[in-house]
Backbone as numpy.savetxt, mean C-alpha at the origin, in Angstrom:
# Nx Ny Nz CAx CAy CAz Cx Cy Cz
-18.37 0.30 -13.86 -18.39 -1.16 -13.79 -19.41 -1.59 -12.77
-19.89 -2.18 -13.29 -21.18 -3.28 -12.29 -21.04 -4.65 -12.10
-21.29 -5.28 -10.80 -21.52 -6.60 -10.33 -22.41 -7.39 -11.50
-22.08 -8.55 -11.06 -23.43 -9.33 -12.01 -25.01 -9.22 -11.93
-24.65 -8.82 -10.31 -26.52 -8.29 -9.60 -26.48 -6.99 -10.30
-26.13 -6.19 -11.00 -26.45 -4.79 -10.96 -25.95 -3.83 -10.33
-25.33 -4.22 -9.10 -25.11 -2.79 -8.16 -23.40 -2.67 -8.34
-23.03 -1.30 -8.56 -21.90 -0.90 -9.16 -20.88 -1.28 -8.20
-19.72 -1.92 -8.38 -18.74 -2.30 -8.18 -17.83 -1.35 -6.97
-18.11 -1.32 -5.80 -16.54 -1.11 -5.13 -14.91 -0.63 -5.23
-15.11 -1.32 -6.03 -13.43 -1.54 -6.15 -13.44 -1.54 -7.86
-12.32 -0.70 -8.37 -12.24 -0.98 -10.06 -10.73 -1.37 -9.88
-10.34 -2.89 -11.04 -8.98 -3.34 -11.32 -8.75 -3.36 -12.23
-7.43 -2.56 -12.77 -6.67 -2.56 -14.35 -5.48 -2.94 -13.97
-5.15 -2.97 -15.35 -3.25 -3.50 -15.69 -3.14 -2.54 -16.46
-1.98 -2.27 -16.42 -0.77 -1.27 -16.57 -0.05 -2.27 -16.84
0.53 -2.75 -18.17 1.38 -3.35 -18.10 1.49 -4.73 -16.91
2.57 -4.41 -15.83 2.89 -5.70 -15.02 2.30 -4.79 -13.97
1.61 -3.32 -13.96 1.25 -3.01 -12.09 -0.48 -2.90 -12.31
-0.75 -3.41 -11.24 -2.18 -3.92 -10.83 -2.77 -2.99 -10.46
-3.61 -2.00 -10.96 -4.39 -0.63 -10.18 -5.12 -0.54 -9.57
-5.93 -0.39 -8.15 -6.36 -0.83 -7.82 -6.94 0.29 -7.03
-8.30 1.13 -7.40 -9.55 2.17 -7.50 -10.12 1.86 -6.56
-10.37 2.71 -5.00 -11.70 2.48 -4.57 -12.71 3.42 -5.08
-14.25 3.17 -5.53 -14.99 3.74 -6.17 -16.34 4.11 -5.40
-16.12 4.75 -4.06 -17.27 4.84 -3.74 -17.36 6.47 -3.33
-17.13 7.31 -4.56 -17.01 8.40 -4.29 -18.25 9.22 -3.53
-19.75 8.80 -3.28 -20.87 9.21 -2.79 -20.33 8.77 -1.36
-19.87 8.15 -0.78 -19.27 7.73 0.57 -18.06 7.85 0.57
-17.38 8.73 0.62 -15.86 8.84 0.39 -15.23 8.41 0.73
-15.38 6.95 -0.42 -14.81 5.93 -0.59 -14.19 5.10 0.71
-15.72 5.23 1.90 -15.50 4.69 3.51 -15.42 3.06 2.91
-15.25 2.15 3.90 -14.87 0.92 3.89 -15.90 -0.03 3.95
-16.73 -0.50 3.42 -17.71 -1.64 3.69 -17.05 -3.02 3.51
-18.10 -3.76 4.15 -17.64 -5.16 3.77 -17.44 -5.76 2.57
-18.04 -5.09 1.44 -17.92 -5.52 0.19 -17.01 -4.96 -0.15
-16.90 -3.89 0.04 -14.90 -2.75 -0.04 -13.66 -3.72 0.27
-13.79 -4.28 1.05 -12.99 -5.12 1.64 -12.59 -6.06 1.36
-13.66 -6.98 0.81 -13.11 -8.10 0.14 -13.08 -8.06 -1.05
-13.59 -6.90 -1.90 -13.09 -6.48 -3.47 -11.53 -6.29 -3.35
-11.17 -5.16 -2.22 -9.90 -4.82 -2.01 -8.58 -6.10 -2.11
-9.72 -6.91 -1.17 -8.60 -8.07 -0.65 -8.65 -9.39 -2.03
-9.45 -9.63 -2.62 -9.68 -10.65 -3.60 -8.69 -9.66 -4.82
-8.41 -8.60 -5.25 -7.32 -7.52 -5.74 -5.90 -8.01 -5.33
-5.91 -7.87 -4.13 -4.23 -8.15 -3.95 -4.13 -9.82 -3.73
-5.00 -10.36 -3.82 -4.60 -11.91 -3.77 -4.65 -12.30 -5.38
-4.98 -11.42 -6.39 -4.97 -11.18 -7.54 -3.01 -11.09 -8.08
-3.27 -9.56 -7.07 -1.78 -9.40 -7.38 -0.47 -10.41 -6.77
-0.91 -10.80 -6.16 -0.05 -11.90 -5.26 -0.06 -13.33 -6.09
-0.89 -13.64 -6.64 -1.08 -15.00 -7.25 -0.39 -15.17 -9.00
-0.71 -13.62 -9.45 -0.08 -13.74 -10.82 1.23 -13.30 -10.83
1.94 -14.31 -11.70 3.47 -13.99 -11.52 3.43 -12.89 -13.06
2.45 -12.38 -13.82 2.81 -11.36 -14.67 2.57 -9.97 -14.24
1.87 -10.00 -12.89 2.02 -8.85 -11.96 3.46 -8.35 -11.21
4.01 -7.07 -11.09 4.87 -6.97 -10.29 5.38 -6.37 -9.04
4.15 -5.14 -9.05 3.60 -4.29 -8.20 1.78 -3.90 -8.48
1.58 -2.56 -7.61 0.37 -2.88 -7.29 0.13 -1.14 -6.93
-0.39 -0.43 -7.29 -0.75 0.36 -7.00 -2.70 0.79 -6.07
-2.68 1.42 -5.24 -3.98 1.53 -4.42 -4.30 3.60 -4.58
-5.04 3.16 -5.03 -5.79 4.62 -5.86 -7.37 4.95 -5.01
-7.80 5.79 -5.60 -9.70 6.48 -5.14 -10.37 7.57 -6.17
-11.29 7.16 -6.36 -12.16 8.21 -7.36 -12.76 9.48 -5.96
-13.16 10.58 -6.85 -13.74 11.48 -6.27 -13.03 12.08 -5.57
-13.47 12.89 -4.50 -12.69 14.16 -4.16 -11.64 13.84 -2.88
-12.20 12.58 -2.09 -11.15 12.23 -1.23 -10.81 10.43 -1.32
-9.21 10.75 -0.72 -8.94 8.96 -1.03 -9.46 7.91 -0.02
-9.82 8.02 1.32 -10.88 7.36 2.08 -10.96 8.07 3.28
-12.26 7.54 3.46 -12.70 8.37 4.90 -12.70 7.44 6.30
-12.39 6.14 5.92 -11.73 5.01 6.97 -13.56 4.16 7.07
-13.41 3.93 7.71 -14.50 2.52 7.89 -16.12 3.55 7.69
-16.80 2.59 7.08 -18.10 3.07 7.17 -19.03 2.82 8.35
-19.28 3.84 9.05 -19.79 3.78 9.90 -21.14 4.02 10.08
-21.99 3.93 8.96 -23.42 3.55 8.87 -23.40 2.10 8.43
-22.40 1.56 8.00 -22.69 -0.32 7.34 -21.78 -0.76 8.60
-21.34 0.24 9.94 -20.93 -0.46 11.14 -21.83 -0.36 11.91
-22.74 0.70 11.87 -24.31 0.21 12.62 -25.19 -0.69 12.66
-24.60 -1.00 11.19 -25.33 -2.36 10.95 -25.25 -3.71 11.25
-23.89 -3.51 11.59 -23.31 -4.79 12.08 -22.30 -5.28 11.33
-21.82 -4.57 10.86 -20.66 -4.79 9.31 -19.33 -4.66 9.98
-18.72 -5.70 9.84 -17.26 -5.36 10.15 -16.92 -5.45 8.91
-15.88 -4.28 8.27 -15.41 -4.17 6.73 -13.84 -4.79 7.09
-13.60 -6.43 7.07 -12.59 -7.10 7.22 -12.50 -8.00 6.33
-11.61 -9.10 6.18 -11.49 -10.51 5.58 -10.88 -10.97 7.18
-11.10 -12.23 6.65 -10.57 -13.22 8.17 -8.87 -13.70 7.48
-8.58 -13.14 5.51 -7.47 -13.61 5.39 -6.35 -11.83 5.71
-6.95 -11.09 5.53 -6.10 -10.02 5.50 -6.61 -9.00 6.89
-7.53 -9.21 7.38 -7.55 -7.51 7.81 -9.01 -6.89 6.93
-8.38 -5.57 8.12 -9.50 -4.20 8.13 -9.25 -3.77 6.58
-9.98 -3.92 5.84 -9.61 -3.43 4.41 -9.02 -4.61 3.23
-9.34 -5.55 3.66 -8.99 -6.58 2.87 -7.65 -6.62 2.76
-6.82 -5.62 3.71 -5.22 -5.10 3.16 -3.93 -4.89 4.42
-4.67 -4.82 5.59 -3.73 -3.93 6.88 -3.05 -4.80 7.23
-3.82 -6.23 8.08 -3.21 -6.69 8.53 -2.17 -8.31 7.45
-2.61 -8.74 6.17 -1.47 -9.18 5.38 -1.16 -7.84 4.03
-0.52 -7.41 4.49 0.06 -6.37 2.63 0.40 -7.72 1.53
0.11 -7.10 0.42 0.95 -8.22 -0.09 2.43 -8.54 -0.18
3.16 -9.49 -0.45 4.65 -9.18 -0.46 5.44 -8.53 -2.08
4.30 -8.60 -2.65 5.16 -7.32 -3.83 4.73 -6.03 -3.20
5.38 -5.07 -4.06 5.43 -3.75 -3.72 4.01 -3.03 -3.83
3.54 -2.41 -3.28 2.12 -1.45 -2.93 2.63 -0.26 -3.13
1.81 1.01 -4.00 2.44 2.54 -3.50 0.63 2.43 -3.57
0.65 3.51 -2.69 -0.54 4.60 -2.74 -0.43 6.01 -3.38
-1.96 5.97 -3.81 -1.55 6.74 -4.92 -2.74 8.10 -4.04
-2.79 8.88 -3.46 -3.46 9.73 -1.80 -4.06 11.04 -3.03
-5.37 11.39 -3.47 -5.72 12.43 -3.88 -6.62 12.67 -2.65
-6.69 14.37 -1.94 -7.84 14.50 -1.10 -7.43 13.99 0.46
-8.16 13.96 1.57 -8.23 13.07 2.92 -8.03 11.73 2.72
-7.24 11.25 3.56 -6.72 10.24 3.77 -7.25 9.67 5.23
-8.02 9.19 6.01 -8.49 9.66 7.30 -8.69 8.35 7.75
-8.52 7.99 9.87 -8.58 6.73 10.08 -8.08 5.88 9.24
-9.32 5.05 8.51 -8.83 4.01 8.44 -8.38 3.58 6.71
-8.80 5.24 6.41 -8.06 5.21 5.27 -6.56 5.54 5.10
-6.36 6.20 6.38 -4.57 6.45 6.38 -4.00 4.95 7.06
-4.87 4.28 7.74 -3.79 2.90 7.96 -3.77 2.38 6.48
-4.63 2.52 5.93 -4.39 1.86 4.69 -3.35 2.53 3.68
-2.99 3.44 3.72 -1.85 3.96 3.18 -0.76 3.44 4.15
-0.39 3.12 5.34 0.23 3.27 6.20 0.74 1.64 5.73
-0.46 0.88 5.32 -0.14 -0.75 4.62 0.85 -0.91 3.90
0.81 0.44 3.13 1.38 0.35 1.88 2.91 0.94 1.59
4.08 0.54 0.62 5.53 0.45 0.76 5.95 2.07 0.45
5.22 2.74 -0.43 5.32 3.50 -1.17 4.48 4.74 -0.74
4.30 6.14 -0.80 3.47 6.94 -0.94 3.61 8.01 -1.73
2.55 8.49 -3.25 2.89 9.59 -3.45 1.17 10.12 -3.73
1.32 11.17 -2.96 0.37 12.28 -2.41 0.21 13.77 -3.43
-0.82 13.85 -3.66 -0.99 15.61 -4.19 -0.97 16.32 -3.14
-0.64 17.53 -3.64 0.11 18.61 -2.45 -1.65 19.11 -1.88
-2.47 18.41 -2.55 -3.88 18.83 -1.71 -4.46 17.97 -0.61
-3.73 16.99 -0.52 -4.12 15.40 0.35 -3.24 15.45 2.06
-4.50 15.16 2.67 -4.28 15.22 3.79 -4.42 14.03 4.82
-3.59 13.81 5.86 -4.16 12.64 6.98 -4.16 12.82 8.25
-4.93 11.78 8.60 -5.40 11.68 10.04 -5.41 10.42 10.54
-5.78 10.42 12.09 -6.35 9.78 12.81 -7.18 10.12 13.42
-8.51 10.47 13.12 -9.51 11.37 14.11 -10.25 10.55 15.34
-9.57 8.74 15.41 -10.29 8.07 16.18 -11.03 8.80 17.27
-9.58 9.46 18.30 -9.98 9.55 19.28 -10.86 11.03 19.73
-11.72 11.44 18.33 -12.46 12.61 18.58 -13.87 11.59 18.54
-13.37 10.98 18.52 -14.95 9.56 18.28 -14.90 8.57 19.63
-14.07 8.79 20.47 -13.93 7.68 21.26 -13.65 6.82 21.37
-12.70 6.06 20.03 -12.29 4.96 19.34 -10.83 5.38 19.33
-10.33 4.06 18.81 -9.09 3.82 18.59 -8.50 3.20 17.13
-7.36 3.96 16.77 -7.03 3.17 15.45 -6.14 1.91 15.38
-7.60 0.75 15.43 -6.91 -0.63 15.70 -6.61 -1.31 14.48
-6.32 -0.18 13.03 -5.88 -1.28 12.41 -4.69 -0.83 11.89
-4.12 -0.68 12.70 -2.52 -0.47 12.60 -1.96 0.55 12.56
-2.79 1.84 12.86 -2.08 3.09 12.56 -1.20 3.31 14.26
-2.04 2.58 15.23 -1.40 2.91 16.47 0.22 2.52 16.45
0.44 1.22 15.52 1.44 0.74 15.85 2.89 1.17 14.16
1.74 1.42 13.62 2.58 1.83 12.08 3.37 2.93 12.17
2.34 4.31 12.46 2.91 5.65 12.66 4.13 5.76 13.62
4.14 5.28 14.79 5.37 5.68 15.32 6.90 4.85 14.40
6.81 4.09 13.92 7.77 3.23 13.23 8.19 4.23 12.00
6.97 5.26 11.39 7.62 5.69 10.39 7.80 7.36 10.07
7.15 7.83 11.44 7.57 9.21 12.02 8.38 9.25 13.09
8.80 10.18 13.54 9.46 10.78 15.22 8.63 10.39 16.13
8.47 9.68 17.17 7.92 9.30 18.08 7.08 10.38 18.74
7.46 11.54 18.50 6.65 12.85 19.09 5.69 13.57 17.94
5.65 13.21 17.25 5.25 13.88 16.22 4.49 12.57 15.78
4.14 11.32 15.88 3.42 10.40 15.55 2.29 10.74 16.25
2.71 10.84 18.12 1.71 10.96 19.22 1.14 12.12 19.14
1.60 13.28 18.47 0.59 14.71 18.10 -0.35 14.34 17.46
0.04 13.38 16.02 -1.32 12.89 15.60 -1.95 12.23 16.08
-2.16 11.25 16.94 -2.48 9.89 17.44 -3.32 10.58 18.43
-2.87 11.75 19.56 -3.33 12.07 20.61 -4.37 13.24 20.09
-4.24 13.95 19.16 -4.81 14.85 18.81 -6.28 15.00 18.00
-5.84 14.26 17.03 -6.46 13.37 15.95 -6.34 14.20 14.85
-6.11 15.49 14.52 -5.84 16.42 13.88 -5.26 15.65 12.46
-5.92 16.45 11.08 -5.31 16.08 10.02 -3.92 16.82 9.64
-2.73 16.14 9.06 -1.66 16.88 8.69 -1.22 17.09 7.08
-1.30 18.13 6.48 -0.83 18.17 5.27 0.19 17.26 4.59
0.03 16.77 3.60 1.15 15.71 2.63 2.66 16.61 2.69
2.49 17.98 2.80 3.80 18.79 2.66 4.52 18.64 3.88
3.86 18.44 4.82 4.44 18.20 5.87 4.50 17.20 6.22
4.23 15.89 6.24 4.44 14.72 6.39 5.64 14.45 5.27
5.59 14.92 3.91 6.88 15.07 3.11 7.76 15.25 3.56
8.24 16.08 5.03 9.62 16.61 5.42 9.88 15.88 6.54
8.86 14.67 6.86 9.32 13.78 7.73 9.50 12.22 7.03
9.58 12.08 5.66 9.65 11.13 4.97 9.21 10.55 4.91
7.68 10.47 5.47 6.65 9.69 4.89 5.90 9.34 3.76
6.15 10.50 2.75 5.78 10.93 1.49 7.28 10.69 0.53
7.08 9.28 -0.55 7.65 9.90 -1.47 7.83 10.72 -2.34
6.31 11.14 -2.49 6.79 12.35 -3.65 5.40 13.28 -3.60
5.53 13.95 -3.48 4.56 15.48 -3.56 3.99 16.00 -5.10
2.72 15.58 -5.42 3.07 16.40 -6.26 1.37 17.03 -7.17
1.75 17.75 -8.06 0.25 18.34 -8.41 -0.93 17.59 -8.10
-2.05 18.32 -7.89 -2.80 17.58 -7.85 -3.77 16.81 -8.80
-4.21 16.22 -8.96 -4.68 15.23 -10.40 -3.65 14.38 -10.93
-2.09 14.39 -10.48 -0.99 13.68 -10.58 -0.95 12.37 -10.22
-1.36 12.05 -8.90 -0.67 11.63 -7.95 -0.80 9.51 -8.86
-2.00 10.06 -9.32 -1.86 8.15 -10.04 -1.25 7.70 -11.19
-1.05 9.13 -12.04 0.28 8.82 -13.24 1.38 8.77 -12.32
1.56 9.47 -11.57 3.07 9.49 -10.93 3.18 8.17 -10.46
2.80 7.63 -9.50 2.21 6.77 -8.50 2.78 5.02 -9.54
1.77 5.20 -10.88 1.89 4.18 -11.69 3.48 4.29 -12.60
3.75 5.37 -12.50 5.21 5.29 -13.61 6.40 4.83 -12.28
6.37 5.53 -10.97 7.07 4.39 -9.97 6.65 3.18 -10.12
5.51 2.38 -10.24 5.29 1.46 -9.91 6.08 0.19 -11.07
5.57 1.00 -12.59 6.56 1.06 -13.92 7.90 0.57 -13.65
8.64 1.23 -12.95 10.19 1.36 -12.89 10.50 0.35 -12.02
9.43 0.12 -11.16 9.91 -1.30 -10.03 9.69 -2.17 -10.75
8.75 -2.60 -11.83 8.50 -3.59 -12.42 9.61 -3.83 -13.38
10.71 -3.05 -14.09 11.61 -3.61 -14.42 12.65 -4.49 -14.09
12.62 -4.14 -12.57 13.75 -4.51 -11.82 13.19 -6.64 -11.85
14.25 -7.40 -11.57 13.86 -8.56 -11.21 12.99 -8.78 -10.07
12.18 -9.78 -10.06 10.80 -9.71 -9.78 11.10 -10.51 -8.03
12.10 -11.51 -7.85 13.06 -12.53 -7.05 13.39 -11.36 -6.07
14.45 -10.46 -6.62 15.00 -9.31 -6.20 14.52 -8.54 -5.50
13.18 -8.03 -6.12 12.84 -7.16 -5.30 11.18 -7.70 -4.06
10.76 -8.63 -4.62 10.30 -9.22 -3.37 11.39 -9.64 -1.93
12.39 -10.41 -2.28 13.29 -10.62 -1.12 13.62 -9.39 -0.38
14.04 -8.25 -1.15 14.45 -7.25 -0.60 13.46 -6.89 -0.07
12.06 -6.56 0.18 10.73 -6.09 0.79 10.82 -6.42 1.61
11.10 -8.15 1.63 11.03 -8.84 2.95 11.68 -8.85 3.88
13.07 -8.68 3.42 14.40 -8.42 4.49 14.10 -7.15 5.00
13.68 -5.58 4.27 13.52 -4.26 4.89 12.33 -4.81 5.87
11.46 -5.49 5.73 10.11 -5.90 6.58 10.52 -6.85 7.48
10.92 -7.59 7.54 11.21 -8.38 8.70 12.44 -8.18 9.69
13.68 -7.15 9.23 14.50 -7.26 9.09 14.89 -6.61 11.32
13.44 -5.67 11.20 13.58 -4.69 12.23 13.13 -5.61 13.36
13.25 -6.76 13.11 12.93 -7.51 14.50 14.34 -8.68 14.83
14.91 -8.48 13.77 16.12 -9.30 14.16 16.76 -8.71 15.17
17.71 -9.94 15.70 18.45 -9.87 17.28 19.83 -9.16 16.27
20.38 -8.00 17.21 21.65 -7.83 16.27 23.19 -8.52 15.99
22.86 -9.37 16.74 24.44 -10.80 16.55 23.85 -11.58 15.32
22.29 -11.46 14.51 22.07 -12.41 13.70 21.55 -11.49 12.56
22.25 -10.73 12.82 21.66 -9.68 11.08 22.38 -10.25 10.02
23.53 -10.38 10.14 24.11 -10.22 8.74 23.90 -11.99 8.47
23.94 -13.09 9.67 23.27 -14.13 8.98 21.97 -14.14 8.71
21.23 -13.58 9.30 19.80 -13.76 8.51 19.86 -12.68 7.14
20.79 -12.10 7.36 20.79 -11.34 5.94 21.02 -12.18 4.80
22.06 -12.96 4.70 22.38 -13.90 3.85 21.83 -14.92 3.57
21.48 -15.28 4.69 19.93 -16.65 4.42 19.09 -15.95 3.42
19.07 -15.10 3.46 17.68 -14.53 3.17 18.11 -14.14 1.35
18.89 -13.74 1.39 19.65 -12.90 0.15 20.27 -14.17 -0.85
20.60 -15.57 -0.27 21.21 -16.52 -0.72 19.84 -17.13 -1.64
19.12 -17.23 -2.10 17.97 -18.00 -3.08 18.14 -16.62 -3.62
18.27 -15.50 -3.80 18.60 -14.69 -5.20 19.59 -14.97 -5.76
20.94 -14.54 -5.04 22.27 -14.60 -5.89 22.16 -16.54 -6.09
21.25 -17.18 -6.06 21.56 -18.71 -6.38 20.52 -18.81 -7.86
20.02 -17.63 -7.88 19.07 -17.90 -9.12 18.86 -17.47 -10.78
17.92 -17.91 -11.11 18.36 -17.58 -12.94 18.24 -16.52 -13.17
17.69 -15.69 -12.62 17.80 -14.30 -12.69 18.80 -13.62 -12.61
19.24 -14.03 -11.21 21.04 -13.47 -11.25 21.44 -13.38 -12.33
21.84 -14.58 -12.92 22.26 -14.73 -13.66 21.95 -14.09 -15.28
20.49 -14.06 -15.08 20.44 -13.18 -16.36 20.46 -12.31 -16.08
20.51 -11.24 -14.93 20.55 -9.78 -14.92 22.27 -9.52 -15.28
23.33 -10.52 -14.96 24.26 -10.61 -15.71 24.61 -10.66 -16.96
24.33 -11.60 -17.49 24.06 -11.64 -18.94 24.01 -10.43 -19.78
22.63 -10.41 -19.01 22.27 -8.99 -19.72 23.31 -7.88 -19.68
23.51 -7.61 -18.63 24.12 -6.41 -18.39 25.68 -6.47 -19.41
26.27 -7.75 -19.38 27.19 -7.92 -20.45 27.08 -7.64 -21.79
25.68 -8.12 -21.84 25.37 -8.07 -23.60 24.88 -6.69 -24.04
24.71 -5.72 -22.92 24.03 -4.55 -23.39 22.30 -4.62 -23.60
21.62 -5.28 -22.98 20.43 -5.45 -23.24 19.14 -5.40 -21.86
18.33 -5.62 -22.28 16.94 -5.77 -21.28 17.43 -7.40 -20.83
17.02 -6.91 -19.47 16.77 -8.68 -19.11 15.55 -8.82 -18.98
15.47 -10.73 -19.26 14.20 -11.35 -19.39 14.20 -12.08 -18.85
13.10 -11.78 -17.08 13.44 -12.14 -16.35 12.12 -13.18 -15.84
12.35 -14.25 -15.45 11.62 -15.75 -15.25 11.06 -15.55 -14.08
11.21 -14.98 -12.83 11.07 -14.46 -11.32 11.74 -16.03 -10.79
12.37 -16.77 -11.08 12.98 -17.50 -10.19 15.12 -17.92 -10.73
């Protein structure tokens, strides 16, 4: 796929049905981050965010690795690979609020593992690896891996990577539950898309709220959980969906579901 100028496209977007696929394609730069990366990336999930026949979103890479984190010859240049609406990657700092999996063939590295790190979901080939190599560069990983990784590893085992910079195998990040699913390699984006498949059945109301409550949920005061739980949970069970996922379930059938 090519731009209208000629020069080949960044970023490739398909549908799957209701999940949004979403290819970085710069396999001669393994698939590092430019500014045009970025806002292909990010104009993608404001794609997926805006259409209500979308329901999830999958984040994929051509070639032999899934990113190598920011490009640092188009940062010599003076390139910050950001949007002013999302973040480093068109993606870190807003995710969208439907569901994201990453779909990890190959290195995952800097600022290509915060960008997995964005994302709700992970399933990895047992050949895919990550890092943080900032600090073999003198840098720091400021777009969220400093603050992501410890939230979703062991606090000691976040700072091995963080301090080290060392890449860690998907098999082993698997046994600390960072990885949903492990699996062959050349897999990882059928797999990746048939999860993404199975979320899209679910009501669309449903499972955004629920994203949001697991996402916001870790900053509540604990005397106000279970009311902000219910605030939060009360515009589902008040909606037509409810109600038709009832229905349905009475009548023996698929529900057909409106997202409100």
């Amino acid at each position: 796929m090519t731009s209208s100028a000629g020069v080949a496209a960044p970023v490739l977007v398909e549908r799957h049905g209701a999940v949004l696929v979403i290819t970085l394609d710069r396999p001669e730069a393994r698939n590092a981050i430019d500014l045009r990366t970025a806002e292909a990336i990010g104009a993608a999930i404001d794609t997926l965010e805006s259409d209500p026949s979308l329901a999830a979103g999958v984040i994929a890479a051509n070639g032999s690795a899934f990113c190598a984190g920011m490009d640092l010859k188009a940062h010599l240049r003076g390139e910050r690979p950001r949007t002013e609406e999302r973040g480093f990657a068109g993606m870190v700092e807003a995710p969208p609020l439907k569901p994201l999996i990453a779909a990890v063939e190959g290195p995952a590295l800097g600022g290509g593992f915060e960008i997995v790190l964005a994302c709700d979901l992970v399933v990895a080939s047992a050949s895919a690896s990550f890092g943080l190599p900032e600090v073999k560069r003198g840098l720091v990983a400021a777009a969220g891996g400093l603050t992501r990784l410890p939230k979703a590893l062991p606090r000691a085992v976040a700072l091995e990577m963080i301090l080290t910079g060392d890449a860690v195998s998907a098999s082993v990040l698997s046994g600390f539950g960072l990885i949903n699913r492990v699996v062959d390699p050349g897999t990882a984006l059928a797999t990746a898309i048939d999860l993404a498949l199975r979320i899209a059945e679910n009501g669309p109301l449903a499972v955004r709220t629920s994203k949001r409550i697991v996402v916001e949920s870790s900053d509540w005061p604990a005397d106000q959980e279970f009311l902000r739980l219910r605030e939060a949970a009360a515009e589902v069970f008040a909606s037509a969906d409810a109600r038709e996922g009832a229905r349905a379930f009475a009548e023996r059938r698929r529900p057909a579901w409106s997202g409100s």
